[in-house]
Amino acid sequence: MLRHLIPAFLSLSLITACATPQSHAPQIDEDACGIVRSQVEDELNPELEACAAAGDVRALAYLGMLYLGASDSSSPESYGFGAGIAPAELLAEGRRLIELAAERGNAEAQNELGLAYFRGDFGYEINTDLALDWLSAATEGGDNIAPLNLARMYFSGRGVALSTRDGERYLRLSAERKYKPGRCSLAYWLDRGADAARQAEARALREAAARSDDGYECSDFDVIEELFVSELSDSI
């Protein structure tokens, strides 16, 4: 699946340190644009290309994610691209498509772009101001991964004042939008203290996560790395 947490399409739903675009689980039944197919197969298809060429903003976003994923792969052919396309060409086109979709208001592309600026993925220089802007726009647009990425900023204090209260607020928003790493990360955070009510909430979140799209219980891969810092205090 392309977007895992935190790969980002690949949603970035695992949180990883590698540069891979993040992606959402398929949420539409009618797939005239081949978007679900592109997620399930991690591969280019004619419908996706046609819809992107016609200006469909979500198709632009997912086509861009495929280009970015292929640019970072040792086997771009597995994404449906020709063997003769250089990684630099794939990267340039992926960036162009993601930026275009983000500028046209696609929340998924805005999340990808914000995360790229936060981590320095896909040739982008780290710019926490732009990361905050794009991730905030994606969150306002309803993306379920972007709040988790904002939580990463607040729990680490990178680009914003460190605030575990704001970090928890964004974790809750991601969990409310049913993103598994959002639920698992919030559960991990709530379990850090001795408060019985918060621990009960953490158990409920883990149960909900286990009923999610992949059917697996929470693991460390579903928890944002910023929460593993032992010095964090929930009083900040």
PDB file of C-alpha atoms in Angstrom:
ATOM      1  CA  MET A   1       0.000   0.000   0.000  1.00  0.00           C
ATOM      2  CA  LEU A   2       1.503   3.320  -0.827  1.00  0.00           C
ATOM      3  CA  ARG A   3       0.734   5.949   1.948  1.00  0.00           C
ATOM      4  CA  HIS A   4       1.790   4.413   5.335  1.00  0.00           C
ATOM      5  CA  LEU A   5       2.475   7.039   8.405  1.00  0.00           C
ATOM      6  CA  ILE A   6       4.284   7.376   8.105  1.00  0.00           C
ATOM      7  CA  PRO A   7       5.898   7.141   5.067  1.00  0.00           C
ATOM      8  CA  ALA A   8       4.304   8.871   4.085  1.00  0.00           C
ATOM      9  CA  PHE A   9       1.539   6.665   0.159  1.00  0.00           C
ATOM     10  CA  LEU A  10       2.940   4.436   0.674  1.00  0.00           C
ATOM     11  CA  SER A  11       0.261   7.065   4.746  1.00  0.00           C
ATOM     12  CA  LEU A  12       3.059   7.424   4.877  1.00  0.00           C
ATOM     13  CA  SER A  13       0.027   3.581   8.057  1.00  0.00           C
ATOM     14  CA  LEU A  14       3.326   2.604   9.389  1.00  0.00           C
ATOM     15  CA  ILE A  15       5.555   5.266  10.808  1.00  0.00           C
ATOM     16  CA  THR A  16       8.948   4.930   9.265  1.00  0.00           C
ATOM     17  CA  ALA A  17      12.031   7.014   8.931  1.00  0.00           C
ATOM     18  CA  CYS A  18      12.428   6.370   5.229  1.00  0.00           C
ATOM     19  CA  ALA A  19      11.279   8.684   2.472  1.00  0.00           C
ATOM     20  CA  THR A  20       8.140   7.128   1.076  1.00  0.00           C
ATOM     21  CA  PRO A  21       4.975   9.058   0.268  1.00  0.00           C
ATOM     22  CA  GLN A  22       1.975   8.587   2.860  1.00  0.00           C
ATOM     23  CA  SER A  23      -1.393   7.256   1.638  1.00  0.00           C
ATOM     24  CA  HIS A  24      -4.934   6.634   2.818  1.00  0.00           C
ATOM     25  CA  ALA A  25      -6.799   3.338   2.787  1.00  0.00           C
ATOM     26  CA  PRO A  26      -9.223   3.078  -0.151  1.00  0.00           C
ATOM     27  CA  GLN A  27     -12.471   4.814   0.757  1.00  0.00           C
ATOM     28  CA  ILE A  28     -14.471   4.883  -2.484  1.00  0.00           C
ATOM     29  CA  ASP A  29     -16.490   2.166  -4.204  1.00  0.00           C
ATOM     30  CA  GLU A  30     -16.541   3.620  -7.694  1.00  0.00           C
ATOM     31  CA  ASP A  31     -12.975   3.737  -8.978  1.00  0.00           C
ATOM     32  CA  ALA A  32     -13.343   5.340 -12.388  1.00  0.00           C
ATOM     33  CA  CYS A  33     -10.014   7.104 -11.921  1.00  0.00           C
ATOM     34  CA  GLY A  34      -8.087   4.030 -10.806  1.00  0.00           C
ATOM     35  CA  ILE A  35      -7.101   5.629  -7.492  1.00  0.00           C
ATOM     36  CA  VAL A  36      -7.958   2.609  -5.359  1.00  0.00           C
ATOM     37  CA  ARG A  37      -6.231   0.370  -7.885  1.00  0.00           C
ATOM     38  CA  SER A  38      -3.090   2.502  -7.677  1.00  0.00           C
ATOM     39  CA  GLN A  39      -3.103   2.116  -3.881  1.00  0.00           C
ATOM     40  CA  VAL A  40      -3.749  -1.598  -3.823  1.00  0.00           C
ATOM     41  CA  GLU A  41      -1.291  -2.442  -6.592  1.00  0.00           C
ATOM     42  CA  ASP A  42       1.222   0.404  -6.058  1.00  0.00           C
ATOM     43  CA  GLU A  43       1.221   0.704  -9.809  1.00  0.00           C
ATOM     44  CA  LEU A  44       0.432   3.145 -12.583  1.00  0.00           C
ATOM     45  CA  ASN A  45      -2.775   2.548 -14.528  1.00  0.00           C
ATOM     46  CA  PRO A  46      -4.347   4.227 -17.610  1.00  0.00           C
ATOM     47  CA  GLU A  47      -7.403   5.476 -15.708  1.00  0.00           C
ATOM     48  CA  LEU A  48      -5.273   7.315 -13.165  1.00  0.00           C
ATOM     49  CA  GLU A  49      -3.191   8.939 -15.883  1.00  0.00           C
ATOM     50  CA  ALA A  50      -6.275   9.954 -17.871  1.00  0.00           C
ATOM     51  CA  CYS A  51      -7.988  11.550 -14.865  1.00  0.00           C
ATOM     52  CA  ALA A  52      -4.796  13.393 -13.912  1.00  0.00           C
ATOM     53  CA  ALA A  53      -4.444  14.690 -17.476  1.00  0.00           C
ATOM     54  CA  ALA A  54      -8.057  15.909 -17.267  1.00  0.00           C
ATOM     55  CA  GLY A  55      -7.203  17.844 -14.094  1.00  0.00           C
ATOM     56  CA  ASP A  56      -8.780  15.604 -11.441  1.00  0.00           C
ATOM     57  CA  VAL A  57      -6.998  16.877  -8.338  1.00  0.00           C
ATOM     58  CA  ARG A  58      -7.053  13.608  -6.390  1.00  0.00           C
ATOM     59  CA  ALA A  59      -5.707  11.725  -9.399  1.00  0.00           C
ATOM     60  CA  LEU A  60      -2.933  14.314  -9.672  1.00  0.00           C
ATOM     61  CA  ALA A  61      -2.062  13.704  -6.030  1.00  0.00           C
ATOM     62  CA  TYR A  62      -1.945   9.928  -6.276  1.00  0.00           C
ATOM     63  CA  LEU A  63      -0.093   9.970  -9.564  1.00  0.00           C
ATOM     64  CA  GLY A  64       2.458  12.250  -7.914  1.00  0.00           C
ATOM     65  CA  MET A  65       2.795   9.805  -5.028  1.00  0.00           C
ATOM     66  CA  LEU A  66       3.511   6.990  -7.473  1.00  0.00           C
ATOM     67  CA  TYR A  67       6.194   9.043  -9.187  1.00  0.00           C
ATOM     68  CA  LEU A  68       7.800   9.892  -5.854  1.00  0.00           C
ATOM     69  CA  GLY A  69       7.667   6.302  -4.681  1.00  0.00           C
ATOM     70  CA  ALA A  70       9.221   5.088  -7.933  1.00  0.00           C
ATOM     71  CA  SER A  71      11.964   7.727  -7.738  1.00  0.00           C
ATOM     72  CA  ASP A  72      13.071   6.305  -4.394  1.00  0.00           C
ATOM     73  CA  SER A  73      12.896   2.681  -5.536  1.00  0.00           C
ATOM     74  CA  SER A  74      15.589   0.455  -7.001  1.00  0.00           C
ATOM     75  CA  SER A  75      12.894  -0.967  -9.293  1.00  0.00           C
ATOM     76  CA  PRO A  76      10.682   1.788 -10.765  1.00  0.00           C
ATOM     77  CA  GLU A  77       9.360  -0.810 -13.212  1.00  0.00           C
ATOM     78  CA  SER A  78       7.414  -2.345 -10.326  1.00  0.00           C
ATOM     79  CA  TYR A  79       5.416   0.903 -10.194  1.00  0.00           C
ATOM     80  CA  GLY A  80       4.530   0.582 -13.884  1.00  0.00           C
ATOM     81  CA  PHE A  81       7.155   2.991 -15.221  1.00  0.00           C
ATOM     82  CA  GLY A  82       9.502   2.258 -18.101  1.00  0.00           C
ATOM     83  CA  ALA A  83      13.002   1.074 -17.319  1.00  0.00           C
ATOM     84  CA  GLY A  84      14.535   4.010 -19.197  1.00  0.00           C
ATOM     85  CA  ILE A  85      13.147   6.745 -16.944  1.00  0.00           C
ATOM     86  CA  ALA A  86      15.851   8.191 -14.710  1.00  0.00           C
ATOM     87  CA  PRO A  87      15.130   8.604 -10.965  1.00  0.00           C
ATOM     88  CA  ALA A  88      15.703  12.358 -11.318  1.00  0.00           C
ATOM     89  CA  GLU A  89      12.937  12.559 -13.942  1.00  0.00           C
ATOM     90  CA  LEU A  90      10.552  10.583 -11.751  1.00  0.00           C
ATOM     91  CA  LEU A  91      11.382  12.806  -8.788  1.00  0.00           C
ATOM     92  CA  ALA A  92      10.884  16.047 -10.716  1.00  0.00           C
ATOM     93  CA  GLU A  93       7.524  14.944 -12.112  1.00  0.00           C
ATOM     94  CA  GLY A  94       6.380  13.619  -8.735  1.00  0.00           C
ATOM     95  CA  ARG A  95       7.198  16.907  -7.056  1.00  0.00           C
ATOM     96  CA  ARG A  96       5.452  18.871  -9.801  1.00  0.00           C
ATOM     97  CA  LEU A  97       2.267  16.804  -9.482  1.00  0.00           C
ATOM     98  CA  ILE A  98       2.185  16.868  -5.674  1.00  0.00           C
ATOM     99  CA  GLU A  99       2.766  20.624  -5.583  1.00  0.00           C
ATOM    100  CA  LEU A 100       0.064  21.190  -8.202  1.00  0.00           C
ATOM    101  CA  ALA A 101      -2.463  19.070  -6.305  1.00  0.00           C
ATOM    102  CA  ALA A 102      -1.552  20.753  -3.003  1.00  0.00           C
ATOM    103  CA  GLU A 103      -1.922  24.229  -4.487  1.00  0.00           C
ATOM    104  CA  ARG A 104      -5.344  23.206  -5.848  1.00  0.00           C
ATOM    105  CA  GLY A 105      -6.463  22.265  -2.341  1.00  0.00           C
ATOM    106  CA  ASN A 106      -6.049  18.489  -2.190  1.00  0.00           C
ATOM    107  CA  ALA A 107      -5.521  17.651   1.480  1.00  0.00           C
ATOM    108  CA  GLU A 108      -3.669  14.399   0.815  1.00  0.00           C
ATOM    109  CA  ALA A 109      -1.100  16.174  -1.353  1.00  0.00           C
ATOM    110  CA  GLN A 110      -0.831  18.966   1.215  1.00  0.00           C
ATOM    111  CA  ASN A 111       0.001  16.377   3.873  1.00  0.00           C
ATOM    112  CA  GLU A 112       2.632  14.775   1.644  1.00  0.00           C
ATOM    113  CA  LEU A 113       4.209  18.134   0.897  1.00  0.00           C
ATOM    114  CA  GLY A 114       4.139  19.204   4.537  1.00  0.00           C
ATOM    115  CA  LEU A 115       5.780  15.992   5.658  1.00  0.00           C
ATOM    116  CA  ALA A 116       8.427  16.310   2.947  1.00  0.00           C
ATOM    117  CA  TYR A 117       9.326  19.776   4.249  1.00  0.00           C
ATOM    118  CA  PHE A 118       9.339  18.487   7.836  1.00  0.00           C
ATOM    119  CA  ARG A 119      11.648  15.545   7.136  1.00  0.00           C
ATOM    120  CA  GLY A 120      13.562  16.730   4.104  1.00  0.00           C
ATOM    121  CA  ASP A 121      12.208  13.969   1.858  1.00  0.00           C
ATOM    122  CA  PHE A 122      12.326  13.858  -1.949  1.00  0.00           C
ATOM    123  CA  GLY A 123      14.950  16.545  -2.335  1.00  0.00           C
ATOM    124  CA  TYR A 124      13.095  19.198  -0.339  1.00  0.00           C
ATOM    125  CA  GLU A 125      15.147  21.200   2.121  1.00  0.00           C
ATOM    126  CA  ILE A 126      13.795  21.037   5.648  1.00  0.00           C
ATOM    127  CA  ASN A 127      11.560  24.042   6.224  1.00  0.00           C
ATOM    128  CA  THR A 128       9.420  23.774   9.341  1.00  0.00           C
ATOM    129  CA  ASP A 129       7.482  26.957   8.525  1.00  0.00           C
ATOM    130  CA  LEU A 130       6.276  25.488   5.236  1.00  0.00           C
ATOM    131  CA  ALA A 131       5.727  22.125   6.923  1.00  0.00           C
ATOM    132  CA  LEU A 132       3.443  23.773   9.472  1.00  0.00           C
ATOM    133  CA  ASP A 133       1.559  25.700   6.778  1.00  0.00           C
ATOM    134  CA  TRP A 134       0.903  22.664   4.563  1.00  0.00           C
ATOM    135  CA  LEU A 135       0.104  20.269   7.400  1.00  0.00           C
ATOM    136  CA  SER A 136      -2.299  22.808   8.918  1.00  0.00           C
ATOM    137  CA  ALA A 137      -4.012  23.242   5.549  1.00  0.00           C
ATOM    138  CA  ALA A 138      -4.296  19.465   5.141  1.00  0.00           C
ATOM    139  CA  THR A 139      -5.732  19.109   8.649  1.00  0.00           C
ATOM    140  CA  GLU A 140      -8.298  21.810   7.956  1.00  0.00           C
ATOM    141  CA  GLY A 141      -9.124  20.001   4.717  1.00  0.00           C
ATOM    142  CA  GLY A 142     -10.030  16.828   6.601  1.00  0.00           C
ATOM    143  CA  ASP A 143      -6.929  14.684   6.078  1.00  0.00           C
ATOM    144  CA  ASN A 144      -6.564  12.031   8.782  1.00  0.00           C
ATOM    145  CA  ILE A 145      -2.765  11.727   8.644  1.00  0.00           C
ATOM    146  CA  ALA A 146      -1.869  15.434   8.757  1.00  0.00           C
ATOM    147  CA  PRO A 147      -2.972  15.896  12.412  1.00  0.00           C
ATOM    148  CA  LEU A 148      -0.640  13.065  13.373  1.00  0.00           C
ATOM    149  CA  ASN A 149       2.217  14.831  11.597  1.00  0.00           C
ATOM    150  CA  LEU A 150       1.351  18.079  13.384  1.00  0.00           C
ATOM    151  CA  ALA A 151       1.484  16.130  16.646  1.00  0.00           C
ATOM    152  CA  ARG A 152       5.017  15.085  15.715  1.00  0.00           C
ATOM    153  CA  MET A 153       5.971  18.750  15.437  1.00  0.00           C
ATOM    154  CA  TYR A 154       4.481  19.662  18.816  1.00  0.00           C
ATOM    155  CA  PHE A 155       5.879  16.661  20.679  1.00  0.00           C
ATOM    156  CA  SER A 156       9.361  17.336  19.276  1.00  0.00           C
ATOM    157  CA  GLY A 157       9.267  21.142  19.413  1.00  0.00           C
ATOM    158  CA  ARG A 158      10.555  21.301  15.833  1.00  0.00           C
ATOM    159  CA  GLY A 159       9.241  24.438  14.145  1.00  0.00           C
ATOM    160  CA  VAL A 160       6.779  25.147  16.976  1.00  0.00           C
ATOM    161  CA  ALA A 161       6.979  25.600  20.729  1.00  0.00           C
ATOM    162  CA  LEU A 162       7.078  22.176  22.358  1.00  0.00           C
ATOM    163  CA  SER A 163       3.593  21.452  23.705  1.00  0.00           C
ATOM    164  CA  THR A 164       2.381  18.019  24.702  1.00  0.00           C
ATOM    165  CA  ARG A 165      -1.103  19.466  25.168  1.00  0.00           C
ATOM    166  CA  ASP A 166      -1.215  20.541  21.535  1.00  0.00           C
ATOM    167  CA  GLY A 167       0.442  17.286  20.542  1.00  0.00           C
ATOM    168  CA  GLU A 168      -2.286  15.311  22.311  1.00  0.00           C
ATOM    169  CA  ARG A 169      -4.961  17.502  20.746  1.00  0.00           C
ATOM    170  CA  TYR A 170      -3.747  16.628  17.266  1.00  0.00           C
ATOM    171  CA  LEU A 171      -3.341  12.953  18.138  1.00  0.00           C
ATOM    172  CA  ARG A 172      -6.974  12.966  19.225  1.00  0.00           C
ATOM    173  CA  LEU A 173      -8.021  14.540  15.941  1.00  0.00           C
ATOM    174  CA  SER A 174      -6.173  11.901  13.920  1.00  0.00           C
ATOM    175  CA  ALA A 175      -7.691   9.152  16.090  1.00  0.00           C
ATOM    176  CA  GLU A 176     -11.177  10.637  15.685  1.00  0.00           C
ATOM    177  CA  ARG A 177     -10.634  10.462  11.932  1.00  0.00           C
ATOM    178  CA  LYS A 178      -9.960   6.732  12.379  1.00  0.00           C
ATOM    179  CA  TYR A 179      -6.308   6.694  11.346  1.00  0.00           C
ATOM    180  CA  LYS A 180      -4.753   3.643  12.975  1.00  0.00           C
ATOM    181  CA  PRO A 181      -1.362   5.199  13.895  1.00  0.00           C
ATOM    182  CA  GLY A 182      -3.318   8.132  15.348  1.00  0.00           C
ATOM    183  CA  ARG A 183      -5.236   5.754  17.603  1.00  0.00           C
ATOM    184  CA  CYS A 184      -2.141   3.733  18.513  1.00  0.00           C
ATOM    185  CA  SER A 185      -0.006   6.811  19.201  1.00  0.00           C
ATOM    186  CA  LEU A 186      -2.709   8.357  21.377  1.00  0.00           C
ATOM    187  CA  ALA A 187      -3.107   5.068  23.265  1.00  0.00           C
ATOM    188  CA  TYR A 188       0.637   4.929  23.912  1.00  0.00           C
ATOM    189  CA  TRP A 189       0.611   8.528  25.164  1.00  0.00           C
ATOM    190  CA  LEU A 190      -2.411   8.033  27.438  1.00  0.00           C
ATOM    191  CA  ASP A 191      -0.822   4.923  28.952  1.00  0.00           C
ATOM    192  CA  ARG A 192       2.284   6.802  30.119  1.00  0.00           C
ATOM    193  CA  GLY A 193       0.655   8.029  33.321  1.00  0.00           C
ATOM    194  CA  ALA A 194      -1.196   6.317  36.150  1.00  0.00           C
ATOM    195  CA  ASP A 195      -4.593   7.845  35.450  1.00  0.00           C
ATOM    196  CA  ALA A 196      -7.136   5.016  35.320  1.00  0.00           C
ATOM    197  CA  ALA A 197      -9.547   6.852  33.028  1.00  0.00           C
ATOM    198  CA  ARG A 198      -6.820   7.623  30.487  1.00  0.00           C
ATOM    199  CA  GLN A 199      -5.607   4.025  30.623  1.00  0.00           C
ATOM    200  CA  ALA A 200      -9.152   2.791  29.978  1.00  0.00           C
ATOM    201  CA  GLU A 201      -9.354   5.130  26.997  1.00  0.00           C
ATOM    202  CA  ALA A 202      -6.037   3.755  25.761  1.00  0.00           C
ATOM    203  CA  ARG A 203      -7.400   0.196  25.886  1.00  0.00           C
ATOM    204  CA  ALA A 204     -10.464   1.231  23.900  1.00  0.00           C
ATOM    205  CA  LEU A 205      -8.272   2.918  21.295  1.00  0.00           C
ATOM    206  CA  ARG A 206      -6.147  -0.206  20.898  1.00  0.00           C
ATOM    207  CA  GLU A 207      -9.260  -2.330  20.474  1.00  0.00           C
ATOM    208  CA  ALA A 208     -10.565   0.042  17.815  1.00  0.00           C
ATOM    209  CA  ALA A 209      -7.191   0.017  16.061  1.00  0.00           C
ATOM    210  CA  ALA A 210      -7.181  -3.784  15.964  1.00  0.00           C
ATOM    211  CA  ARG A 211     -10.525  -3.661  14.156  1.00  0.00           C
ATOM    212  CA  SER A 212      -9.141  -1.285  11.515  1.00  0.00           C
ATOM    213  CA  ASP A 213      -8.347  -1.985   7.868  1.00  0.00           C
ATOM    214  CA  ASP A 214      -5.263  -4.206   8.361  1.00  0.00           C
ATOM    215  CA  GLY A 215      -6.697  -6.234  11.243  1.00  0.00           C
ATOM    216  CA  TYR A 216      -3.522  -6.123  13.365  1.00  0.00           C
ATOM    217  CA  GLU A 217      -3.050  -4.853  16.900  1.00  0.00           C
ATOM    218  CA  CYS A 218      -0.978  -1.744  17.586  1.00  0.00           C
ATOM    219  CA  SER A 219       2.775  -2.183  17.390  1.00  0.00           C
ATOM    220  CA  ASP A 220       5.700   0.189  17.904  1.00  0.00           C
ATOM    221  CA  PHE A 221       5.640   0.828  14.148  1.00  0.00           C
ATOM    222  CA  ASP A 222       2.203   2.431  14.595  1.00  0.00           C
ATOM    223  CA  VAL A 223       3.460   4.907  17.208  1.00  0.00           C
ATOM    224  CA  ILE A 224       5.195   8.144  16.256  1.00  0.00           C
ATOM    225  CA  GLU A 225       8.831   8.059  17.313  1.00  0.00           C
ATOM    226  CA  GLU A 226       8.579  11.416  19.086  1.00  0.00           C
ATOM    227  CA  LEU A 227       6.568   9.752  21.897  1.00  0.00           C
ATOM    228  CA  PHE A 228       9.452   7.485  22.843  1.00  0.00           C
ATOM    229  CA  VAL A 229      11.325  10.437  24.376  1.00  0.00           C
ATOM    230  CA  SER A 230      11.254   9.641  28.078  1.00  0.00           C
ATOM    231  CA  GLU A 231      11.581  13.279  29.206  1.00  0.00           C
ATOM    232  CA  LEU A 232       8.210  14.284  27.763  1.00  0.00           C
ATOM    233  CA  SER A 233       5.751  15.400  30.404  1.00  0.00           C
ATOM    234  CA  ASP A 234       2.007  15.652  29.864  1.00  0.00           C
ATOM    235  CA  SER A 235       2.056  18.889  31.881  1.00  0.00           C
ATOM    236  CA  ILE A 236       3.728  20.907  29.105  1.00  0.00           C
TER     237      ILE A 236
END
